[in-house]
XYZ file of C-alpha atoms in Angstrom:
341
model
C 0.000 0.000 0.000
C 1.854 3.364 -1.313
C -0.475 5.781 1.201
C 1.129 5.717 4.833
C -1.951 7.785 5.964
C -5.660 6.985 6.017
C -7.574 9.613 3.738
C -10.788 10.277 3.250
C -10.730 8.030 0.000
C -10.181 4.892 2.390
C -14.144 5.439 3.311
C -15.253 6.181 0.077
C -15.781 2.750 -1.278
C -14.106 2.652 -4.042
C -10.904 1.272 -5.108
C -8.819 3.143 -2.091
C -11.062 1.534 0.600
C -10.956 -1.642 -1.065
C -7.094 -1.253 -0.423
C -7.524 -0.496 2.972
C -10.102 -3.873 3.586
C -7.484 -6.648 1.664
C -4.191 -5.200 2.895
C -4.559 -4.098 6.426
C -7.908 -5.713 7.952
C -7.978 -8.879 5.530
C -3.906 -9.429 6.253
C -4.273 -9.288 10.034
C -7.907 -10.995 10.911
C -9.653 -12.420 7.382
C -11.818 -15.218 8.347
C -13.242 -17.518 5.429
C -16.725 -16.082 6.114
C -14.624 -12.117 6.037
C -12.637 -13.018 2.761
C -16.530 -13.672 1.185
C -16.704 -10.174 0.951
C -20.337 -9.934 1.703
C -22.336 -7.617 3.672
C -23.714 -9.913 5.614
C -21.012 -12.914 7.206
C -23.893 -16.249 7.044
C -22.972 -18.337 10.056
C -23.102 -22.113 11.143
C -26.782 -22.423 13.007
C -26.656 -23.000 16.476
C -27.331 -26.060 18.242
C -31.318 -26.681 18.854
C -30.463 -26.690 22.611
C -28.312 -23.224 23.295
C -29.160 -19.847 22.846
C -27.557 -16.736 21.761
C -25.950 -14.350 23.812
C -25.006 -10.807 21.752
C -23.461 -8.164 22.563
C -21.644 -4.531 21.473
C -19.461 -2.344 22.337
C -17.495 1.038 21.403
C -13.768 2.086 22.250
C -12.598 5.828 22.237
C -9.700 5.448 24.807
C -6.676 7.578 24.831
C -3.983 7.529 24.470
C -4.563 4.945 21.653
C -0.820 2.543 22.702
C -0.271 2.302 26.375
C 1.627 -0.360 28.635
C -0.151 -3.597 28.835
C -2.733 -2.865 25.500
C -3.748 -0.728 23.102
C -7.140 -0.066 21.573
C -7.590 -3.187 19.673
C -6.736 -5.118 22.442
C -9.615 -3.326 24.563
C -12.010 -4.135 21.632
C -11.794 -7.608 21.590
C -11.211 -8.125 25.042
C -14.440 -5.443 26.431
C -16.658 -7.611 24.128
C -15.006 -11.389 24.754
C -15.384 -10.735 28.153
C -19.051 -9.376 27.788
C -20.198 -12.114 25.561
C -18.951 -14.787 27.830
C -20.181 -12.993 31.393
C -23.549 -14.896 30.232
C -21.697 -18.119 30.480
C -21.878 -18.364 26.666
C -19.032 -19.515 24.404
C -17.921 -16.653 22.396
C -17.794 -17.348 19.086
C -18.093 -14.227 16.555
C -17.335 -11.043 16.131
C -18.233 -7.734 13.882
C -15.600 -4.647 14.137
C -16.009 -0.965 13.007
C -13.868 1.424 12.039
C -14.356 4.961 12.539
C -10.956 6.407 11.393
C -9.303 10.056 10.876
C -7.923 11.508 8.222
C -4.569 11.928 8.437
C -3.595 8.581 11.023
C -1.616 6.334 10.387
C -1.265 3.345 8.422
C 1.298 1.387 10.563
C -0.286 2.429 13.646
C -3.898 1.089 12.181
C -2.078 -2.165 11.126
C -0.014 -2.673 15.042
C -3.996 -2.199 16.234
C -5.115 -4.823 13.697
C -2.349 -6.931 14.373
C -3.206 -6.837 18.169
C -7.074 -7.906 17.637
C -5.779 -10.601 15.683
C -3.651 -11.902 18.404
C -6.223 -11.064 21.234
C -8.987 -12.628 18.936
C -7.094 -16.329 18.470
C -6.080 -16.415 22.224
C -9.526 -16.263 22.922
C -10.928 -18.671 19.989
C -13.138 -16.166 18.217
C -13.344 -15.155 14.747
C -13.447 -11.844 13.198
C -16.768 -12.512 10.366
C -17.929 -9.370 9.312
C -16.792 -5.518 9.755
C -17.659 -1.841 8.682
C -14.762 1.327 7.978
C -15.895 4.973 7.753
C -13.555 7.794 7.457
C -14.055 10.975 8.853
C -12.667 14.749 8.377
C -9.186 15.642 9.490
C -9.816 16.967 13.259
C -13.287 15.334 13.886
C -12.144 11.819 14.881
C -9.635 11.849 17.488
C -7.293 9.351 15.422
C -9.530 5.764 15.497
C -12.507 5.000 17.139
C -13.687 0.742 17.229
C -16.900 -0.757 17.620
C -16.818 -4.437 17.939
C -19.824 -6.491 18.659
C -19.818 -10.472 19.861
C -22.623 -13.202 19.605
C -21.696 -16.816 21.573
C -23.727 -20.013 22.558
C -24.566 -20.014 25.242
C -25.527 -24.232 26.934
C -28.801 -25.710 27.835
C -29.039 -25.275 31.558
C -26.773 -21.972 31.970
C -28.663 -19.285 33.367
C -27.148 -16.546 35.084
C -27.372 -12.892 35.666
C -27.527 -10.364 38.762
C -31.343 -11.620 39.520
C -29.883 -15.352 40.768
C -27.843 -13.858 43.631
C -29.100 -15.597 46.936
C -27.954 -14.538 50.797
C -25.129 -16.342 51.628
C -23.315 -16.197 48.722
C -19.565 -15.648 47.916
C -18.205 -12.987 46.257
C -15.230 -13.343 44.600
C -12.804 -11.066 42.176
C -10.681 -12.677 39.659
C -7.439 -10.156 40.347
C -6.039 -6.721 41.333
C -8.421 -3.501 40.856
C -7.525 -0.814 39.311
C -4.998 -1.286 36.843
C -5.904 -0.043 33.792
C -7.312 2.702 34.838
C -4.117 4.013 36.815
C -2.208 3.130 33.660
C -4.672 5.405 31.457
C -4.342 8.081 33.256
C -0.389 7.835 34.310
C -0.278 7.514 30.264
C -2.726 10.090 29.670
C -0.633 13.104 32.244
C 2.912 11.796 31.901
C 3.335 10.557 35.548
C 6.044 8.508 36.202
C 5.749 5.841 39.151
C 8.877 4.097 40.724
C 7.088 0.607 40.111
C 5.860 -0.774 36.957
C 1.939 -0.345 36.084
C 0.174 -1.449 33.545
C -3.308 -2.323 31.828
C -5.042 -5.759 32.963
C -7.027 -6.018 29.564
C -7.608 -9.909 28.537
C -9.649 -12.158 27.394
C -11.420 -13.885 30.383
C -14.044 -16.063 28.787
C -11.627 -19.396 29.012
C -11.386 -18.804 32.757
C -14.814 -18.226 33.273
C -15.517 -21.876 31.225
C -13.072 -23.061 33.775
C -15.025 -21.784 36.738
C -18.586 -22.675 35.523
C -17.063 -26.516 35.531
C -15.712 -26.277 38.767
C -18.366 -24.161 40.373
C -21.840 -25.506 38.525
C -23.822 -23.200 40.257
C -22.207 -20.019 39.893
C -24.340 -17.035 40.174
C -23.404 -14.219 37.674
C -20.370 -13.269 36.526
C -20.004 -9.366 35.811
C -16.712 -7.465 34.309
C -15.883 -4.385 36.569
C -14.767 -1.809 34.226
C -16.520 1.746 34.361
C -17.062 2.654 37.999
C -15.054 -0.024 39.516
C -15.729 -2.589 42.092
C -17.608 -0.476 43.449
C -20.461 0.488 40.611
C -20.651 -3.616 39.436
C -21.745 -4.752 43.312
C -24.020 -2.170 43.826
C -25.797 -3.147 40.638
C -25.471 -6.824 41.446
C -27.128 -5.943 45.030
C -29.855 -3.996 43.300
C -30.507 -7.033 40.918
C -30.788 -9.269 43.932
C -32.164 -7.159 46.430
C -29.518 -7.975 48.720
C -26.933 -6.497 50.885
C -23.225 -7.107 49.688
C -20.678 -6.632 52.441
C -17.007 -6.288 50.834
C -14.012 -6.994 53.576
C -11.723 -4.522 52.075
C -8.390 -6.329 53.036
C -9.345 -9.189 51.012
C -9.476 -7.451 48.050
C -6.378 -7.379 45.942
C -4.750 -4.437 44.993
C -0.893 -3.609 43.695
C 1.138 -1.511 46.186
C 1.863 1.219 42.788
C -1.915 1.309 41.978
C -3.130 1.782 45.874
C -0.072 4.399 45.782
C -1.180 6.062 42.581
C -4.923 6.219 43.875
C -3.795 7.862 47.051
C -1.527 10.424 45.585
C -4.519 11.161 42.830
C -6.992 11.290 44.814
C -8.954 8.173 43.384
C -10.931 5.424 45.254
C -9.384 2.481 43.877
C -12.402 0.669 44.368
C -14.130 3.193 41.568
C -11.197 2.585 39.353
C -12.176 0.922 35.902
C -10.432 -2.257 35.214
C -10.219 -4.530 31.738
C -9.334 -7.934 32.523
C -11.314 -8.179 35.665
C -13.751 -10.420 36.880
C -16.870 -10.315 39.685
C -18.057 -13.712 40.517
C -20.954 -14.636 42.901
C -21.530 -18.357 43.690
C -23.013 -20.830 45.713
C -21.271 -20.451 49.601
C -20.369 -23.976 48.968
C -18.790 -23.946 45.608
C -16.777 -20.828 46.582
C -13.568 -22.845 47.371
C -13.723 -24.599 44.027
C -14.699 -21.509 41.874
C -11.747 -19.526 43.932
C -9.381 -22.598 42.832
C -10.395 -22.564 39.227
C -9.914 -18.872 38.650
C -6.459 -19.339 40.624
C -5.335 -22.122 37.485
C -6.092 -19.673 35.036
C -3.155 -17.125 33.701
C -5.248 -14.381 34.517
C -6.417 -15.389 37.873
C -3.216 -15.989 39.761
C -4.310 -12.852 42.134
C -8.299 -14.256 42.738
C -9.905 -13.754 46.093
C -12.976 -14.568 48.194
C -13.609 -10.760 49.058
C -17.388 -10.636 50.557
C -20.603 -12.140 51.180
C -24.047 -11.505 50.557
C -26.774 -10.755 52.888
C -30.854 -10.547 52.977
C -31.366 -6.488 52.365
C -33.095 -4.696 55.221
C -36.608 -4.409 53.733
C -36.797 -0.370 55.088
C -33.491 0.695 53.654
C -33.482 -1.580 50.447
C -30.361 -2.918 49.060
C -26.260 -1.632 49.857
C -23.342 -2.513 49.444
C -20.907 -2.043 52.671
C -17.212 -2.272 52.980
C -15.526 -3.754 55.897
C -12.764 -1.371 56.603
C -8.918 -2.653 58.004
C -9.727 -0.448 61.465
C -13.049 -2.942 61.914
C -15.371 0.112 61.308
C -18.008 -0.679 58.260
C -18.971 2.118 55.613
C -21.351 2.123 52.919
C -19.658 1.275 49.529
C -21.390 3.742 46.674
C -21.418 3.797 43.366
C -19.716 6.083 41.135
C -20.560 9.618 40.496
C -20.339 11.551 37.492
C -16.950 10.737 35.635
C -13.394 9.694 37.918
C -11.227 8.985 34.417
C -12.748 9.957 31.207
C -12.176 7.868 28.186
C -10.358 4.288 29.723
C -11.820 2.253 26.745
């Protein structure tokens, strides 16, 4: 490919955009169903006894390269991980480019090259896709939409909803990473320790914890508005009270360190490669185990338990401080880090 920019041209749908398409997205990710060329990818029926989960997502982080990930990376990962919170086998996905004039063509193909890589480590395919270009100065350099459909079993049924008192919480590793790293990225701050982004593709380890835990609860990724945000919805799904013992949760020194010097409560703190897991009081052991064997879980802990909700307050969520006090755990307000994914 002579241009070393995208240009307007590369939306236009003519001969420069079908440059674009074979020699940077059909080099890095072109399925059989992809190389068809169609605008519509026809896919292998699923079996008369599962169901389909679905699921989309959009990704305007900056800066667009950062330790740990990039864009691409958080594209397929935000919408593996999404796909397979419903217990679901992800199988497909669609991805969307909404490029700038003006970026460029080796930094497009390093983002491709990452979803490729993200996309076979977590056994899905790219099938069908979409590239606009817009106006020099309107696009802030690349902006991805990628959306995911997976199987999801006979028998598999969780959500928020199936959250019963006595149940474990669990998280699958530190809080808080990515976010710190977007924003030490984002202001130039320099910490003595290494940080960086947590994004991955989690839906092998949660296969792995749905065997050894059968009745697992919900699974929910904690991204926007932290730890914090996902069990307050999860207690408002349930109508429970979720009580958090805030030494069991595990954080990295640099990111606790970070949050403290910014201000930040890490437990707000968006993370990418995260996962909340309620199960069964009995299973919790095995599910804790499980997410422990996986790459990405080395770090998992028990972290909480769940409660009946006092009927005149309705639902909370309530964090066990390290002095033995107890406070109430809120939700996020307004916007702590703009733009993490």
């Amino acid at each position: 490919m002579a241009d070393d920019k995208v240009m307007l041209g590369h939306g236009s749908g003519g001969s420069m955009m079908k440059r674009i398409i074979d020699e940077v997205f059909f080099e890095a990710y072109g399925s059989d169903e992809l190389l068809r060329g169609d605008d519509a990818a026809v896919l292998p029926a699923l079996r008369p006894d599962e169901r389909v989960a679905y699921s989309t997502d959009s990704f305007v982080v900056t800066p667009h390269f950062f330790p740990g990930g990039d864009i691409g990376r958080l594209a397929v990962c935000g919408t593996v991980n999404d796909v397979a919170t419903s217990g679901a086998r992800p199988l497909y996905l669609s991805c969307a480019f909404i490029l700038e004039e003006g970026f460029p063509m080796d930094d497009l193909r390093r983002i491709c090259a990452s979803m490729a890589e993200c996309a076979k480590e977590a056994g899905v395919r790219m099938v069908t896709g979409d590239t606009k270009v817009v106006n020099r100065g309107h696009g802030d350099g690349i902006y991805i939409n990628t959306s995911g459909i997976g199987a999801v079993p006979a028998g598999v049924d969780l959500g928020g909803a199936q959250i019963r008192p006595g149940d474990a919480v669990l998280v699958s590793g530190t809080l808080g990473d990515h976010g710190i790293t977007i924003m030490s990225c984002r202001e130039g701050l320099n910490f003595s320790a290494d940080i960086e982004s947590d994004a991955a593709p989690l839906n092998h380890l949660i296969a792995d914890v749905l065997a050894a835990a059968p009745h697992t609860r919900c699974f929910r990724d904690p991204t926007r508005g932290g730890l914090a945000s996902t069990l307050n919805e999860l207690a408002a799904q349930s109508n429970t009270d979720i009580t958090v013992d805030e030494q069991a949760v595990p954080v990295r020194d640099a990111v606790l360190g970070a949050c403290e010097m910014l201000g930040y409560d890490v437990l707000q703190v968006a993370n990418e490669g995260k996962m909340v897991c309620v199960v069964a009081p009995d299973e919790a052991e095995a599910a804790l185990a499980a997410m422990q064997a996986s790459p990405y879980g080395r770090d998992a802990a028990i972290i909480g338990t769940v409660a009946e909700a006092d009927a005149t307050r309705g639902p909370k969520v309530f964090l066990r401080t390290a002095f033995g006090s107890t406070r109430i755990l809120d939700m996020l307000v307004g916007e702590q880090l703009p733009r993490i994914c």
